[in-house]
C-alpha angles and dihedrals in degrees: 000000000000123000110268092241097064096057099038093253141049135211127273115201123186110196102189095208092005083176086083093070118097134209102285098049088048094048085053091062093037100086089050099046097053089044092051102235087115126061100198119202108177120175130191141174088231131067113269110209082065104030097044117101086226115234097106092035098090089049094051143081112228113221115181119186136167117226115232117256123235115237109224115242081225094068099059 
């Protein structure tokens, strides 16, 4: 994959429970991510500092975040 900069645009890729990769499948984005010909966005319903198998760890920003609970119209 060439870096983003060489062909005017990059590579966004969006992993739903990324926690569920193991080694191997991290090890493949790895290059490109540090490269920077891959933009990764992995989310997860676990905490990933702790779920993640950790290759790509090191390269990322960890951004947790809670999502906001409804509150039911029947509570009111």
């Amino acid at each position: 994959m060439a870096p983003a900069d060489d062909v005017g645009q990059g590579v966004l890729l969006l992993v739903n429970e990324i926690r569920r990769f193991n080694r191997a499948q991290e090890d493949s984005f790895l290059p490109h991510v540090e490269d920077g010909a891959m933009v990764l966005v992995g989310a997860t319903t676990k905490i990933p500092s702790f779920e993640f198998n950790g290759v790509l760890l090191p390269v990322a920003q960890v951004d947790a975040r809670q999502l906001a609970r409804r509150r039911s119209p029947l509570a009111e």
